[in-house]
Amino acid sequence: MSEVSGPLAVDTAGRFADEVRRRTGQPIERCYQCAKCASGCLVAEYTDYRPNQILRMVQFGLREQVLRSRAIWVCSSCQACGARCPNGINIAAVMDGLKEMAVAEKLAVPEQGPLFHQMFMDGVRRMGRVHEAAVLARYKLKTHRLMADFGLGLRLFRKGKFPLLGSRIRRQEEIERIFSRALASGEGVTRHEAVLLPGVLAGSHGKGI
Ligand code: SF4
Ligand code: SF4
């Protein structure tokens, strides 16, 4: 976790907050920093900012800090925060909207999460489900961090959580149809899913990913 740092390009006109509100349909202005979302977030300890901090930064118009953050990519959309929010803010939807904006504005930092997202969604597209070993192998080859987390991988393998062979779902062509339709629409099946599509991501981020 960290304090907001770096040059603070504050958008005093509230344009960023308006944009996020419009894009996600969420009443972010209602957030009063009770932090119930953060206390239930399973990935909070792995992020640079907690979900309540992201909401505050959006309210304050810290566009660049938010869109470059790791927090928006580490969010797994588990919805635990939204279920706890006394103001009915769907924070996972806000995070998804921020991912879209980060990609569209070329502010997403590949190593912060977009690269992993792309590999994850590539795997889903190919097989209809994720084959963890294949996703991780590709990710490690791309990032040249072959031995990082080796011990963890070994433990998962021993517990049978890391099968070497993947399997396809039965009607995988339906997944392909969803991807194709989303990509053809230029945005995705829904605004929130668009950013997770590899073609959209690769297209807007160039060859860095
Ligand atoms: S949806 Fe994202 S921010 Fe909310 S609790 Fe889950 S991981 Fe954390
Ligand atoms: S639970 Fe809702 S109101 Fe409380 S800090 Fe999180 S987003 Fe804001």
Coordinates of N, CA and C and ligand atoms in Angstrom, one line a residue:
M1 N 0.8 -1.2 0.0 CA 0.0 0.0 0.0 C 0.9 1.2 0.0
S2 N 0.4 2.3 -0.6 CA 1.3 3.5 -0.6 C 0.4 4.7 -0.6
E3 N 1.1 5.8 -0.2 CA 0.4 7.1 -0.2 C 0.4 7.5 -1.7
V4 N -0.5 8.5 -2.0 CA -0.4 9.0 -3.4 C 0.9 9.7 -3.5
S5 N 1.6 9.4 -4.5 CA 2.9 10.0 -4.7 C 3.2 10.4 -6.1
G6 N 4.3 11.1 -6.4 CA 4.6 11.5 -7.7 C 4.0 12.9 -8.0
P7 N 4.2 13.4 -9.2 CA 3.6 14.7 -9.5 C 2.1 14.6 -9.5
L8 N 1.4 15.4 -8.8 CA 0.0 15.4 -8.7 C -0.7 16.3 -9.8
A9 N -1.1 15.6 -10.9 CA -1.8 16.4 -11.9 C -3.3 16.4 -11.6
V10 N -3.7 17.3 -10.7 CA -5.1 17.3 -10.2 C -6.0 18.0 -11.2
D11 N -7.1 17.3 -11.5 CA -8.1 17.8 -12.5 C -9.2 18.5 -11.6
T12 N -9.0 19.8 -11.4 CA -9.9 20.5 -10.5 C -11.3 20.7 -11.1
A13 N -11.4 20.6 -12.4 CA -12.7 20.8 -13.0 C -13.6 19.5 -12.8
G14 N -13.1 18.5 -12.3 CA -13.9 17.3 -12.0 C -14.2 16.5 -13.3
R15 N -13.4 16.7 -14.3 CA -13.7 16.0 -15.6 C -13.5 14.5 -15.5
F16 N -12.4 14.1 -14.8 CA -12.1 12.7 -14.7 C -13.2 12.0 -13.9
A17 N -13.6 12.6 -12.8 CA -14.7 12.0 -12.0 C -16.0 11.9 -12.8
D18 N -16.3 12.9 -13.6 CA -17.5 12.9 -14.4 C -17.4 11.7 -15.4
E19 N -16.2 11.6 -16.0 CA -16.0 10.6 -17.1 C -16.2 9.2 -16.5
V20 N -15.6 9.0 -15.3 CA -15.7 7.7 -14.7 C -17.2 7.4 -14.3
R21 N -17.8 8.4 -13.8 CA -19.3 8.2 -13.4 C -20.1 7.9 -14.7
R22 N -19.8 8.6 -15.8 CA -20.6 8.3 -17.0 C -20.3 6.9 -17.6
R23 N -19.0 6.6 -17.6 CA -18.6 5.3 -18.2 C -19.1 4.1 -17.4
T24 N -19.1 4.2 -16.1 CA -19.4 3.1 -15.2 C -20.8 3.1 -14.7
G25 N -21.4 4.3 -14.7 CA -22.8 4.4 -14.2 C -22.8 4.3 -12.6
Q26 N -21.6 4.5 -12.0 CA -21.6 4.4 -10.6 C -21.5 5.8 -9.9
P27 N -22.3 5.9 -8.8 CA -22.3 7.2 -8.1 C -21.1 7.4 -7.2
I28 N -20.0 7.6 -7.8 CA -18.7 7.7 -7.1 C -18.7 8.9 -6.1
E29 N -19.5 9.9 -6.4 CA -19.5 11.0 -5.5 C -20.0 10.7 -4.1
R30 N -20.7 9.6 -4.0 CA -21.3 9.2 -2.7 C -20.3 8.6 -1.8
C31 N -19.1 8.2 -2.3 CA -18.1 7.5 -1.4 C -17.7 8.5 -0.3
Y32 N -17.9 8.1 0.9 CA -17.4 8.9 2.1 C -16.3 8.3 2.9
Q33 N -15.6 7.4 2.3 CA -14.4 6.8 2.8 C -14.6 6.1 4.1
C34 N -15.6 5.3 4.2 CA -15.8 4.4 5.3 C -14.8 3.2 5.3
A35 N -14.2 2.9 4.1 CA -13.2 1.9 3.9 C -13.8 0.5 4.2
K36 N -15.1 0.3 4.2 CA -15.6 -1.1 4.3 C -15.2 -1.9 3.1
C37 N -15.1 -1.3 1.9 CA -14.7 -2.0 0.7 C -13.2 -2.5 0.9
A38 N -12.3 -1.7 1.4 CA -10.9 -2.1 1.5 C -10.8 -3.2 2.6
S39 N -11.6 -3.2 3.6 CA -11.5 -4.2 4.7 C -11.9 -5.6 4.2
G40 N -12.7 -5.6 3.1 CA -13.1 -6.9 2.6 C -12.4 -7.3 1.3
C41 N -11.5 -6.5 0.9 CA -10.8 -6.8 -0.4 C -9.7 -7.8 -0.2
L42 N -9.8 -9.0 -0.9 CA -8.8 -10.0 -0.7 C -7.5 -9.7 -1.3
V43 N -7.4 -8.8 -2.2 CA -6.1 -8.5 -2.9 C -5.5 -7.2 -2.4
A44 N -6.1 -6.6 -1.4 CA -5.7 -5.2 -1.1 C -4.2 -5.2 -0.7
E45 N -3.7 -6.2 -0.1 CA -2.3 -6.2 0.3 C -1.3 -6.3 -0.8
Y46 N -1.9 -6.7 -2.0 CA -1.0 -6.8 -3.2 C -1.0 -5.6 -4.1
T47 N -1.8 -4.6 -3.7 CA -2.0 -3.5 -4.6 C -1.2 -2.2 -4.1
D48 N -1.1 -1.2 -4.9 CA -0.5 0.0 -4.5 C -1.5 0.9 -3.8
Y49 N -2.8 0.8 -4.2 CA -3.8 1.6 -3.5 C -5.0 0.7 -3.2
R50 N -5.6 1.0 -2.1 CA -6.8 0.2 -1.7 C -8.0 0.8 -2.5
P51 N -9.1 0.0 -2.5 CA -10.2 0.5 -3.4 C -10.8 1.8 -2.9
N52 N -10.9 2.1 -1.6 CA -11.4 3.4 -1.2 C -10.4 4.5 -1.6
Q53 N -9.1 4.2 -1.6 CA -8.2 5.2 -2.1 C -8.4 5.5 -3.6
I54 N -8.6 4.5 -4.3 CA -8.9 4.7 -5.8 C -10.1 5.6 -5.9
L55 N -11.1 5.3 -5.2 CA -12.4 6.2 -5.3 C -12.0 7.6 -4.9
R56 N -11.3 7.8 -3.9 CA -10.9 9.2 -3.5 C -10.1 9.9 -4.5
M57 N -9.1 9.1 -5.1 CA -8.3 9.7 -6.1 C -9.1 10.1 -7.4
V58 N -10.1 9.3 -7.7 CA -11.0 9.6 -8.8 C -11.7 10.9 -8.5
Q59 N -12.3 11.0 -7.3 CA -13.0 12.2 -6.9 C -12.1 13.4 -6.9
F60 N -10.8 13.2 -6.6 CA -9.9 14.4 -6.6 C -9.3 14.6 -8.0
G61 N -9.6 13.8 -8.9 CA -9.2 14.0 -10.3 C -7.7 13.6 -10.6
L62 N -7.2 12.6 -9.8 CA -5.8 12.2 -10.1 C -5.8 11.2 -11.2
R63 N -6.1 11.6 -12.4 CA -6.2 10.8 -13.5 C -5.0 9.9 -13.8
E64 N -3.9 10.5 -13.9 CA -2.7 9.7 -14.2 C -2.3 8.7 -13.2
Q65 N -2.4 9.1 -11.9 CA -2.0 8.2 -10.8 C -3.0 7.0 -10.8
V66 N -4.2 7.3 -11.1 CA -5.2 6.2 -11.0 C -5.0 5.2 -12.2
L67 N -4.9 5.8 -13.4 CA -4.8 5.0 -14.6 C -3.5 4.3 -14.8
R68 N -2.5 4.7 -14.1 CA -1.2 4.0 -14.1 C -1.1 3.0 -12.9
S69 N -2.1 3.0 -12.1 CA -1.9 2.2 -10.8 C -2.0 0.7 -11.1
R70 N -1.5 0.0 -10.2 CA -1.5 -1.5 -10.2 C -2.9 -2.0 -9.7
A71 N -3.4 -1.2 -8.8 CA -4.7 -1.6 -8.1 C -5.8 -1.9 -9.1
I72 N -5.9 -1.2 -10.2 CA -7.1 -1.4 -11.1 C -6.9 -2.8 -11.8
W73 N -5.7 -3.2 -12.0 CA -5.4 -4.5 -12.7 C -5.4 -5.7 -11.7
V74 N -5.0 -5.5 -10.5 CA -5.0 -6.6 -9.5 C -6.4 -6.9 -9.1
C75 N -7.3 -6.0 -9.2 CA -8.7 -6.2 -8.8 C -9.3 -7.4 -9.6
S76 N -9.8 -8.4 -8.9 CA -10.3 -9.6 -9.6 C -11.8 -9.6 -9.8
S77 N -12.4 -8.4 -9.6 CA -13.9 -8.3 -9.8 C -14.7 -9.3 -9.0
C78 N -14.2 -9.5 -7.7 CA -14.9 -10.5 -6.9 C -16.2 -9.9 -6.3
Q79 N -16.4 -8.6 -6.4 CA -17.6 -7.9 -5.9 C -17.7 -7.9 -4.4
A80 N -16.7 -8.3 -3.6 CA -16.8 -8.3 -2.2 C -17.0 -6.9 -1.7
C81 N -16.3 -5.9 -2.3 CA -16.4 -4.5 -1.9 C -17.7 -3.9 -2.2
G82 N -18.3 -4.2 -3.4 CA -19.6 -3.7 -3.7 C -20.7 -4.2 -2.8
A83 N -20.6 -5.4 -2.4 CA -21.6 -6.0 -1.5 C -21.5 -5.3 -0.1
R84 N -20.4 -4.8 0.2 CA -20.2 -4.1 1.6 C -20.5 -2.6 1.5
C85 N -20.5 -2.0 0.4 CA -20.5 -0.6 0.3 C -21.9 -0.1 0.7
P86 N -21.9 0.8 1.7 CA -23.2 1.3 2.2 C -23.9 2.3 1.2
N87 N -23.1 2.7 0.2 CA -23.7 3.6 -0.7 C -23.9 3.0 -2.1
G88 N -23.9 1.7 -2.1 CA -24.3 0.9 -3.3 C -23.4 1.2 -4.5
I89 N -22.1 1.4 -4.2 CA -21.2 1.7 -5.4 C -20.6 0.3 -5.8
N90 N -20.8 0.0 -7.1 CA -20.2 -1.2 -7.6 C -18.7 -0.9 -8.0
I91 N -17.9 -1.2 -7.0 CA -16.5 -0.7 -7.2 C -15.8 -1.6 -8.3
A92 N -16.2 -2.8 -8.4 CA -15.6 -3.7 -9.4 C -15.8 -3.1 -10.8
A93 N -17.1 -2.5 -11.0 CA -17.4 -1.9 -12.3 C -16.6 -0.6 -12.5
V94 N -16.3 0.1 -11.4 CA -15.4 1.3 -11.5 C -14.0 0.8 -11.9
M95 N -13.5 -0.2 -11.3 CA -12.2 -0.7 -11.7 C -12.1 -1.1 -13.1
D96 N -13.2 -1.8 -13.6 CA -13.2 -2.2 -15.0 C -13.2 -1.0 -15.9
G97 N -14.0 0.0 -15.6 CA -14.1 1.2 -16.4 C -12.7 1.9 -16.4
L98 N -12.0 1.9 -15.3 CA -10.7 2.5 -15.2 C -9.7 1.7 -16.1
K99 N -9.8 0.4 -16.1 CA -8.9 -0.4 -17.0 C -9.1 0.0 -18.4
E100 N -10.4 0.2 -18.8 CA -10.7 0.6 -20.2 C -10.0 1.9 -20.5
M101 N -10.2 2.8 -19.6 CA -9.6 4.2 -19.8 C -8.1 4.1 -19.9
A102 N -7.5 3.3 -19.0 CA -6.1 3.2 -19.0 C -5.5 2.7 -20.3
V103 N -6.2 1.7 -20.9 CA -5.8 1.2 -22.2 C -6.1 2.2 -23.3
A104 N -7.2 2.8 -23.3 CA -7.6 3.7 -24.3 C -6.6 4.9 -24.3
E105 N -6.2 5.3 -23.1 CA -5.3 6.5 -23.1 C -3.8 6.1 -23.0
K106 N -3.6 4.8 -23.3 CA -2.2 4.4 -23.4 C -1.4 4.7 -22.1
L107 N -2.1 4.6 -21.0 CA -1.4 4.8 -19.7 C -1.2 3.5 -18.9
A108 N -1.8 2.4 -19.4 CA -1.7 1.1 -18.7 C -0.2 0.7 -18.8
V109 N 0.3 0.3 -17.6 CA 1.7 -0.2 -17.6 C 1.6 -1.7 -17.7
P110 N 2.2 -2.3 -18.8 CA 2.0 -3.7 -19.1 C 2.3 -4.6 -17.9
E111 N 3.4 -4.3 -17.2 CA 3.8 -5.2 -16.1 C 2.9 -5.1 -14.9
Q112 N 2.1 -4.0 -14.8 CA 1.2 -3.8 -13.7 C 0.0 -4.8 -13.8
G113 N -0.2 -5.4 -14.9 CA -1.4 -6.3 -15.0 C -1.9 -6.5 -16.4
P114 N -1.9 -5.5 -17.3 CA -2.5 -5.7 -18.6 C -1.9 -6.9 -19.3
L115 N -0.6 -7.1 -19.2 CA 0.0 -8.2 -19.9 C -0.6 -9.6 -19.4
F116 N -0.7 -9.7 -18.1 CA -1.3 -10.9 -17.5 C -2.7 -11.1 -18.0
H117 N -3.5 -10.0 -18.0 CA -4.9 -10.0 -18.5 C -4.9 -10.5 -19.9
Q118 N -4.0 -10.1 -20.7 CA -4.1 -10.5 -22.1 C -3.8 -12.0 -22.2
M119 N -2.8 -12.5 -21.5 CA -2.5 -13.9 -21.5 C -3.7 -14.7 -21.0
F120 N -4.3 -14.2 -19.9 CA -5.4 -14.9 -19.3 C -6.5 -15.0 -20.3
M121 N -6.9 -13.9 -20.9 CA -8.0 -13.9 -21.9 C -7.7 -14.7 -23.2
D122 N -6.4 -14.7 -23.6 CA -6.0 -15.5 -24.7 C -6.3 -17.0 -24.4
G123 N -6.0 -17.4 -23.2 CA -6.2 -18.7 -22.8 C -7.7 -19.1 -22.8
V124 N -8.5 -18.2 -22.3 CA -9.9 -18.4 -22.3 C -10.5 -18.5 -23.7
R125 N -9.9 -17.6 -24.5 CA -10.4 -17.7 -25.9 C -10.1 -19.0 -26.6
R126 N -8.9 -19.5 -26.4 CA -8.4 -20.7 -27.0 C -9.1 -21.9 -26.5
M127 N -9.3 -22.0 -25.2 CA -9.8 -23.3 -24.6 C -11.1 -23.2 -23.9
G128 N -11.6 -22.0 -23.7 CA -12.9 -21.8 -23.0 C -12.7 -21.7 -21.5
R129 N -11.5 -22.0 -21.0 CA -11.2 -21.9 -19.6 C -9.7 -21.7 -19.5
V130 N -9.3 -21.4 -18.3 CA -7.9 -21.0 -18.1 C -7.1 -22.3 -17.8
H131 N -6.0 -22.4 -18.5 CA -5.0 -23.4 -18.2 C -3.8 -22.7 -17.5
E132 N -3.8 -22.8 -16.2 CA -2.9 -22.0 -15.4 C -1.4 -22.1 -15.8
A133 N -1.0 -23.4 -16.0 CA 0.4 -23.6 -16.3 C 0.8 -23.0 -17.6
A134 N -0.1 -23.0 -18.6 CA 0.2 -22.4 -19.9 C 0.2 -20.9 -19.8
V135 N -0.7 -20.3 -19.1 CA -0.8 -18.9 -18.9 C 0.5 -18.4 -18.2
L136 N 0.9 -19.1 -17.2 CA 2.1 -18.7 -16.4 C 3.3 -18.8 -17.3
A137 N 3.4 -19.9 -18.0 CA 4.6 -20.1 -18.8 C 4.8 -19.0 -19.8
R138 N 3.7 -18.7 -20.5 CA 3.7 -17.6 -21.5 C 4.1 -16.3 -20.8
Y139 N 3.5 -16.0 -19.7 CA 3.7 -14.8 -18.9 C 5.2 -14.7 -18.5
K140 N 5.8 -15.8 -18.1 CA 7.1 -15.7 -17.6 C 8.1 -15.6 -18.8
L141 N 7.8 -16.2 -19.9 CA 8.6 -16.0 -21.1 C 8.6 -14.6 -21.5
K142 N 7.5 -13.9 -21.5 CA 7.4 -12.5 -21.9 C 8.1 -11.6 -20.9
T143 N 8.0 -11.9 -19.6 CA 8.6 -11.0 -18.7 C 10.0 -11.4 -18.3
H144 N 10.5 -12.5 -18.8 CA 11.9 -13.0 -18.5 C 12.0 -13.2 -17.0
R145 N 11.0 -13.6 -16.3 CA 11.1 -13.9 -14.9 C 10.8 -15.3 -14.6
L146 N 11.7 -16.2 -15.3 CA 11.4 -17.6 -15.3 C 11.4 -18.2 -13.9
M147 N 12.2 -17.8 -13.1 CA 12.3 -18.5 -11.8 C 11.6 -17.8 -10.7
A148 N 11.0 -16.7 -10.9 CA 10.2 -16.0 -9.9 C 9.0 -16.9 -9.5
D149 N 8.7 -16.9 -8.2 CA 7.6 -17.7 -7.6 C 7.8 -19.2 -7.9
F150 N 9.0 -19.7 -8.1 CA 9.1 -21.1 -8.4 C 8.6 -22.0 -7.3
G151 N 9.0 -21.6 -6.1 CA 8.6 -22.3 -4.9 C 7.1 -22.4 -4.8
L152 N 6.4 -21.3 -5.0 CA 4.9 -21.3 -4.9 C 4.3 -22.2 -6.0
G153 N 4.9 -22.1 -7.2 CA 4.4 -23.0 -8.3 C 4.5 -24.5 -7.9
L154 N 5.7 -24.8 -7.3 CA 5.9 -26.2 -7.0 C 4.9 -26.6 -5.9
R155 N 4.6 -25.8 -4.9 CA 3.6 -26.1 -3.9 C 2.3 -26.4 -4.5
L156 N 1.9 -25.5 -5.4 CA 0.6 -25.6 -6.1 C 0.5 -26.9 -6.9
F157 N 1.6 -27.2 -7.6 CA 1.7 -28.4 -8.4 C 1.5 -29.7 -7.5
R158 N 2.2 -29.7 -6.4 CA 2.1 -30.8 -5.5 C 0.7 -31.0 -4.9
K159 N 0.0 -29.9 -4.8 CA -1.4 -30.0 -4.3 C -2.4 -30.3 -5.4
G160 N -1.9 -30.5 -6.6 CA -2.8 -30.8 -7.7 C -3.6 -29.6 -8.2
K161 N -3.1 -28.4 -7.9 CA -3.8 -27.1 -8.3 C -3.2 -26.6 -9.6
F162 N -2.2 -27.3 -10.1 CA -1.5 -26.7 -11.2 C -1.3 -27.8 -12.3
P163 N -2.4 -28.3 -12.9 CA -2.2 -29.4 -13.8 C -1.4 -29.0 -15.1
L164 N -0.6 -30.0 -15.5 CA 0.3 -29.7 -16.6 C -0.5 -29.7 -18.0
L165 N -1.5 -30.5 -18.0 CA -2.3 -30.5 -19.2 C -3.6 -29.8 -19.0
G166 N -4.0 -28.9 -20.0 CA -5.3 -28.2 -19.9 C -6.4 -29.0 -20.6
S167 N -7.6 -28.5 -20.5 CA -8.7 -29.1 -21.2 C -9.6 -28.1 -21.8
R168 N -10.2 -28.4 -22.9 CA -11.2 -27.5 -23.5 C -12.6 -27.7 -23.0
I169 N -13.4 -26.6 -23.0 CA -14.8 -26.8 -22.7 C -15.5 -27.5 -23.9
R170 N -16.7 -28.0 -23.7 CA -17.3 -28.7 -24.8 C -17.7 -27.8 -26.0
R171 N -18.3 -26.7 -25.6 CA -18.8 -25.8 -26.7 C -18.0 -24.6 -26.8
Q172 N -16.7 -24.8 -27.1 CA -15.8 -23.7 -27.1 C -16.1 -22.7 -28.2
E173 N -16.8 -23.1 -29.3 CA -17.1 -22.2 -30.4 C -18.0 -21.0 -29.9
E174 N -18.8 -21.3 -28.8 CA -19.6 -20.2 -28.2 C -18.7 -19.1 -27.6
I175 N -17.7 -19.5 -27.0 CA -16.7 -18.5 -26.5 C -16.1 -17.7 -27.6
E176 N -15.7 -18.4 -28.7 CA -15.2 -17.7 -29.8 C -16.2 -16.7 -30.4
R177 N -17.4 -17.1 -30.4 CA -18.5 -16.2 -30.9 C -18.6 -15.0 -30.0
I178 N -18.5 -15.1 -28.7 CA -18.6 -14.0 -27.8 C -17.4 -13.0 -28.1
F179 N -16.2 -13.6 -28.2 CA -15.0 -12.8 -28.5 C -15.1 -12.1 -29.8
S180 N -15.6 -12.8 -30.9 CA -15.7 -12.2 -32.2 C -16.7 -11.1 -32.2
R181 N -17.8 -11.3 -31.6 CA -18.8 -10.2 -31.5 C -18.3 -9.0 -30.8
A182 N -17.6 -9.3 -29.7 CA -17.1 -8.2 -28.9 C -16.1 -7.4 -29.7
L183 N -15.2 -8.1 -30.3 CA -14.2 -7.4 -31.1 C -14.8 -6.6 -32.2
A184 N -15.8 -7.2 -32.9 CA -16.4 -6.6 -34.0 C -17.1 -5.3 -33.6
S185 N -17.6 -5.3 -32.4 CA -18.3 -4.1 -32.0 C -17.3 -3.0 -31.7
G186 N -16.1 -3.3 -31.6 CA -15.1 -2.3 -31.3 C -14.9 -2.0 -29.8
E187 N -15.9 -2.4 -29.0 CA -15.8 -2.1 -27.6 C -15.9 -3.3 -26.7
G188 N -16.6 -4.3 -27.2 CA -16.8 -5.4 -26.3 C -18.2 -5.8 -26.1
V189 N -18.5 -6.9 -25.4 CA -19.8 -7.3 -25.2 C -20.5 -6.3 -24.3
T190 N -19.8 -5.9 -23.3 CA -20.3 -4.7 -22.5 C -19.0 -3.8 -22.3
R191 N -19.3 -2.7 -21.9 CA -18.2 -1.8 -21.7 C -17.1 -2.4 -20.7
H192 N -17.6 -3.1 -19.7 CA -16.7 -3.6 -18.7 C -15.9 -4.7 -19.2
E193 N -16.4 -5.5 -20.1 CA -15.7 -6.7 -20.6 C -14.7 -6.3 -21.7
A194 N -15.0 -5.2 -22.4 CA -14.2 -4.8 -23.5 C -12.7 -4.8 -23.3
V195 N -12.3 -4.3 -22.1 CA -10.9 -4.1 -21.9 C -10.2 -5.4 -21.7
L196 N -11.0 -6.4 -21.4 CA -10.3 -7.7 -21.1 C -10.1 -8.5 -22.4
L197 N -10.5 -8.0 -23.5 CA -10.4 -8.7 -24.7 C -9.0 -8.5 -25.3
P198 N -8.3 -9.5 -25.6 CA -6.9 -9.4 -26.0 C -6.7 -8.5 -27.2
G199 N -7.6 -8.6 -28.2 CA -7.4 -7.8 -29.4 C -7.6 -6.4 -29.1
V200 N -8.5 -6.0 -28.3 CA -8.7 -4.6 -27.9 C -7.5 -4.1 -27.2
L201 N -7.0 -4.9 -26.3 CA -5.8 -4.5 -25.5 C -4.6 -4.4 -26.4
A202 N -4.4 -5.4 -27.2 CA -3.2 -5.4 -28.1 C -3.3 -4.2 -29.0
G203 N -4.5 -4.0 -29.5 CA -4.7 -2.9 -30.5 C -4.4 -1.5 -29.9
S204 N -4.8 -1.3 -28.7 CA -4.7 0.0 -28.2 C -3.3 0.2 -27.5
H205 N -2.6 -0.9 -27.2 CA -1.4 -0.7 -26.5 C -0.2 -0.9 -27.4
G206 N -0.4 -1.3 -28.6 CA 0.7 -1.5 -29.5 C 1.5 -2.8 -29.2
K207 N 2.7 -2.8 -29.8 CA 3.4 -4.1 -29.7 C 4.1 -4.3 -28.3
G208 N 3.9 -3.4 -27.4 CA 4.6 -3.6 -26.1 C 4.0 -4.8 -25.4
I209 N 2.8 -5.2 -25.7 CA 2.2 -6.3 -25.1 C 2.2 -7.5 -26.0
Ligands
SF4_1 S1 -13.9 -6.4 -6.6 FE1 -11.7 -5.8 -6.7 S2 -11.5 -4.1 -5.3 FE2 -13.4 -5.1 -4.8 S3 -13.0 -6.6 -3.2 FE3 -12.8 -7.7 -5.1 S4 -10.7 -7.5 -5.7 FE4 -11.0 -6.0 -4.2
SF4_2 S1 -17.4 1.1 1.0 FE1 -18.3 2.5 -0.4 S2 -18.5 4.4 0.7 FE2 -17.1 3.1 1.9 S3 -15.1 3.7 1.2 FE3 -15.7 2.0 -0.1 S4 -16.6 2.9 -1.9 FE4 -16.5 4.5 -0.3

